[in-house]
Amino acid sequence: MMKNQPRKRNDLEFYDRMAERWWQPDEKIYTLSYLNLPRFTFFDSYIKDWQGLKVLDVGCGGGYSCEFMAAKGAIVSGIDRSSPCIISAQNHAANQGWEIDYRVGQAETLPWQNDTFDAVICVDVLEHVVDWQKAVAEIYRVLRPQGYFFFDTINRTVKSKLIFIVVLEEILQEIPRGVHDWHKFIQPQELQNCLIKVGFSDIDIKGFDLFGISLYQNIRAYIHYKKTGGFQAKISDNTSLMYIGKATKGKEKNAE
């Protein structure tokens, strides 16, 4: 057996392995469901009423955000590369009485027509896809004019490498080793440039602060997480680790 082989990074098979346990509250993956409240505190500042809106969750996993939006009255679709996750999402939605259109597919080739959705969310996903710029262009395509694109992702900084890779994966193992690839993290200016290039406007990017800024805040946030399983997330101006945002689809580029 060969030793010292480099660890596989961006290990998306982890989500396949977790699919059957996606909705079990005692699993670490379930912690992701607690991010819906802080995320939608930001998203809801732009959409006051989700009732009847056609929305898409790109990279939906087992369906945490899809069911959260369905509970708000939205007409929800979800897509993920993981067939096991989609099966888990379908089964849970059926048990809860939600009618959600789940599909297996890639963010770079969305199987919907142009101008289909009023809003698209893509959370904790862009840093995992093969070609995030193409995914952003596809999201623009399937949005209706004046539709909203909501997102969050991880900044590519020394701090994010230390927190996500060294501390959370390698030392504390709160995140399975190899799930993230630091080189695939996206700096806010890179994402903003891409959004503008494909045609988005009215871009708003804020820090999505789960851990605080100082070491003391980091420790307090971790203790709170271990006690409660949840986060004390804040929307701030600090984008050094994670950030959240919104962009609006303008009129077609070639329209007069």
Coordinates of C-alpha atoms in Angstrom, one line a residue:
M1 CA 0.0 0.0 0.0
M2 CA 1.4 3.4 -1.0
K3 CA 2.0 5.8 1.8
N4 CA 2.0 9.6 1.8
Q5 CA -0.6 9.8 -1.0
P6 CA -2.1 13.3 -1.2
R7 CA -5.6 13.5 0.4
K8 CA -8.4 13.7 -2.1
R9 CA -10.0 17.2 -2.0
N10 CA -13.5 18.3 -2.9
D11 CA -14.7 14.8 -2.0
L12 CA -18.3 15.0 -3.2
E13 CA -18.8 11.3 -2.6
F14 CA -19.2 12.3 1.0
Y15 CA -22.7 13.6 0.3
D16 CA -23.6 10.3 -1.4
R17 CA -22.5 8.4 1.7
M18 CA -24.5 10.7 4.0
A19 CA -27.7 10.6 1.9
E20 CA -29.6 8.0 3.9
R21 CA -28.8 9.8 7.1
W22 CA -29.4 13.3 5.8
W23 CA -32.5 14.1 7.9
Q24 CA -31.3 12.4 11.2
P25 CA -30.9 15.2 13.8
D26 CA -28.0 13.4 15.5
E27 CA -25.8 13.5 12.4
K28 CA -23.3 16.3 11.8
I29 CA -24.7 16.9 8.3
Y30 CA -28.0 18.0 9.9
T31 CA -26.2 21.0 11.3
L32 CA -26.4 22.5 7.8
S33 CA -30.2 22.8 8.2
Y34 CA -29.6 25.4 11.0
L35 CA -28.2 27.7 8.4
N36 CA -31.6 28.3 6.8
L37 CA -32.6 30.8 9.4
P38 CA -29.7 33.2 9.0
R39 CA -29.5 32.7 5.3
F40 CA -33.2 33.6 4.8
T41 CA -33.0 36.5 7.2
F42 CA -30.8 38.0 4.4
F43 CA -32.8 36.6 1.5
D44 CA -36.1 37.7 3.0
S45 CA -35.0 41.3 3.0
Y46 CA -35.4 41.2 -0.8
I47 CA -38.3 38.8 -1.1
K48 CA -41.0 39.6 1.5
D49 CA -43.5 37.0 0.3
W50 CA -42.4 33.7 -1.2
Q51 CA -46.0 32.5 -1.8
G52 CA -46.5 31.2 -5.3
L53 CA -43.0 32.1 -6.5
K54 CA -41.2 29.6 -8.7
V55 CA -37.8 28.9 -7.0
L56 CA -34.9 26.6 -7.7
D57 CA -32.2 25.3 -5.3
V58 CA -29.0 24.5 -7.2
G59 CA -27.0 21.9 -5.3
C60 CA -30.0 21.1 -3.0
G61 CA -28.5 18.0 -1.3
G62 CA -31.1 16.2 0.7
G63 CA -33.5 19.1 0.6
Y64 CA -33.0 21.3 3.7
S65 CA -33.5 24.6 1.8
C66 CA -36.1 23.2 -0.6
E67 CA -38.4 22.3 2.3
F68 CA -37.7 25.6 4.0
M69 CA -38.9 27.5 0.9
A70 CA -41.9 25.1 0.4
A71 CA -43.0 26.0 4.0
K72 CA -43.0 29.7 2.9
G73 CA -45.4 28.8 0.1
A74 CA -43.0 28.7 -2.8
I75 CA -43.2 26.4 -5.8
V76 CA -39.9 24.6 -5.4
S77 CA -37.5 22.7 -7.6
G78 CA -34.2 21.3 -6.6
I79 CA -31.3 19.8 -8.4
D80 CA -28.2 18.0 -7.3
R81 CA -25.4 15.8 -8.8
S82 CA -26.0 13.2 -6.1
S83 CA -28.6 10.6 -7.0
P84 CA -28.7 9.2 -3.4
C85 CA -29.3 12.7 -2.1
I86 CA -32.1 13.3 -4.5
I87 CA -33.7 10.0 -3.5
S88 CA -33.4 11.0 0.2
A89 CA -34.9 14.4 -0.6
Q90 CA -37.8 12.9 -2.5
N91 CA -38.6 10.4 0.2
H92 CA -38.5 13.1 3.0
A93 CA -40.6 15.5 1.0
A94 CA -43.2 12.9 0.3
N95 CA -43.4 12.0 4.0
Q96 CA -43.9 15.6 4.9
G97 CA -46.5 16.2 2.2
W98 CA -44.4 18.6 0.1
E99 CA -44.6 18.6 -3.7
I100 CA -41.1 19.5 -4.8
D101 CA -39.7 18.9 -8.2
Y102 CA -36.3 17.1 -7.5
R103 CA -33.9 16.2 -10.3
V104 CA -30.5 14.7 -10.7
G105 CA -28.2 17.0 -12.7
Q106 CA -25.3 19.4 -12.9
A107 CA -25.2 23.1 -12.0
E108 CA -23.4 23.8 -15.3
T109 CA -26.3 22.3 -17.5
L110 CA -29.6 23.0 -15.8
P111 CA -32.5 21.1 -17.4
W112 CA -35.0 24.0 -17.5
Q113 CA -35.9 26.5 -20.1
N114 CA -34.9 30.1 -20.2
D115 CA -36.7 32.6 -17.9
T116 CA -38.3 29.8 -15.7
F117 CA -37.7 30.9 -12.1
D118 CA -38.5 34.0 -10.0
A119 CA -35.5 33.2 -7.7
V120 CA -32.6 30.8 -7.6
I121 CA -30.6 29.9 -4.5
C122 CA -27.1 28.3 -4.5
V123 CA -25.7 27.9 -1.0
D124 CA -22.6 26.1 0.0
V125 CA -22.2 24.9 -3.5
L126 CA -20.2 27.2 -5.9
E127 CA -17.0 26.1 -4.2
H128 CA -17.7 22.5 -5.1
V129 CA -18.8 22.6 -8.8
V130 CA -16.5 21.8 -11.7
D131 CA -17.0 25.2 -13.4
W132 CA -18.6 27.8 -11.1
Q133 CA -18.6 30.5 -13.8
K134 CA -20.6 28.3 -16.1
A135 CA -23.0 27.5 -13.2
V136 CA -23.5 31.2 -12.7
A137 CA -24.3 31.7 -16.4
E138 CA -26.8 28.8 -16.3
I139 CA -28.5 30.3 -13.2
Y140 CA -28.8 33.6 -15.1
R141 CA -30.3 31.8 -18.1
V142 CA -33.1 30.1 -16.1
L143 CA -34.0 33.2 -14.1
R144 CA -36.8 35.5 -15.3
P145 CA -35.9 39.1 -15.9
Q146 CA -35.7 40.9 -12.5
G147 CA -35.4 37.5 -10.8
Y148 CA -33.1 37.1 -7.8
F149 CA -30.0 35.0 -7.5
F150 CA -29.2 34.3 -3.8
F151 CA -25.9 32.6 -2.9
D152 CA -23.3 32.0 -0.2
T153 CA -19.8 30.5 -0.5
I154 CA -16.3 30.6 1.0
N155 CA -13.7 33.2 0.4
R156 CA -10.2 32.1 -0.7
T157 CA -8.0 33.6 2.0
V158 CA -5.3 32.5 4.5
K159 CA -8.0 32.6 7.2
S160 CA -10.3 30.3 5.3
K161 CA -7.6 27.8 4.8
L162 CA -6.7 27.9 8.5
I163 CA -10.3 27.6 9.7
F164 CA -11.9 25.2 7.2
I165 CA -9.0 23.0 6.1
V166 CA -6.6 23.0 9.1
V167 CA -8.9 23.4 12.1
L168 CA -12.3 22.1 11.1
E169 CA -11.2 19.3 8.8
E170 CA -7.7 18.2 10.0
I171 CA -7.7 19.0 13.7
L172 CA -11.3 19.0 15.0
Q173 CA -12.7 16.9 12.2
E174 CA -16.1 18.6 12.5
I175 CA -16.1 18.6 8.7
P176 CA -15.0 15.3 7.1
R177 CA -11.4 15.4 5.8
G178 CA -11.2 16.2 2.1
V179 CA -14.6 17.7 1.6
H180 CA -13.2 21.1 0.7
D181 CA -10.5 22.1 -1.7
W182 CA -9.1 25.6 -0.7
H183 CA -8.0 26.3 -4.3
K184 CA -11.7 26.1 -5.3
F185 CA -12.8 28.8 -2.8
I186 CA -13.9 32.0 -4.6
Q187 CA -13.0 35.5 -3.7
P188 CA -15.9 38.0 -3.6
Q189 CA -14.4 40.2 -6.3
E190 CA -14.0 37.1 -8.6
L191 CA -17.7 36.2 -8.1
Q192 CA -18.8 39.8 -8.6
N193 CA -16.9 40.1 -11.8
C194 CA -18.5 37.0 -13.1
L195 CA -22.0 38.1 -12.1
I196 CA -21.5 41.4 -14.0
K197 CA -20.1 39.6 -17.0
V198 CA -23.1 37.3 -17.5
G199 CA -25.5 40.2 -17.0
F200 CA -26.5 40.5 -13.3
S201 CA -26.9 43.8 -11.6
D202 CA -27.8 45.3 -8.2
I203 CA -25.2 43.0 -6.5
D204 CA -25.1 43.0 -2.8
I205 CA -22.4 41.0 -1.0
K206 CA -22.1 40.7 2.8
G207 CA -20.1 38.7 5.3
F208 CA -21.7 35.5 6.5
D209 CA -20.2 35.3 9.9
L210 CA -20.5 32.0 11.7
F211 CA -17.5 32.1 13.9
G212 CA -16.7 35.8 14.8
I213 CA -13.5 37.7 14.1
S214 CA -11.3 37.3 17.1
L215 CA -9.9 34.1 18.5
Y216 CA -12.1 34.6 21.6
Q217 CA -15.2 34.8 19.4
N218 CA -14.0 31.7 17.5
I219 CA -13.8 29.7 20.7
R220 CA -17.2 31.0 22.0
A221 CA -18.8 30.1 18.6
Y222 CA -17.3 26.6 18.7
I223 CA -18.5 26.0 22.3
H224 CA -22.0 27.2 21.4
Y225 CA -22.0 24.9 18.4
K226 CA -20.9 21.9 20.6
K227 CA -23.6 22.6 23.1
T228 CA -26.5 23.4 20.8
G229 CA -25.6 22.0 17.4
G230 CA -26.4 25.5 15.9
F231 CA -24.7 28.7 14.9
Q232 CA -24.8 32.3 16.1
A233 CA -24.6 33.5 12.6
K234 CA -24.5 37.2 11.7
I235 CA -24.6 39.2 8.5
S236 CA -21.7 41.7 8.6
D237 CA -19.2 43.5 6.5
N238 CA -16.5 40.9 7.2
T239 CA -16.2 38.7 4.1
S240 CA -12.8 37.2 5.1
L241 CA -14.2 33.8 5.7
M242 CA -17.7 33.3 4.2
Y243 CA -20.0 35.6 2.4
I244 CA -23.6 35.8 1.3
G245 CA -25.2 37.8 -1.5
K246 CA -27.8 38.7 -4.0
A247 CA -27.9 39.7 -7.6
T248 CA -30.7 40.6 -9.9
K249 CA -31.2 39.5 -13.5
G250 CA -31.6 42.6 -15.7
K251 CA -33.1 42.8 -19.1
E252 CA -31.7 40.6 -21.9
K253 CA -28.3 41.9 -23.0
N254 CA -29.5 42.4 -26.6
A255 CA -32.8 44.1 -25.7
E256 CA -33.2 47.7 -26.8

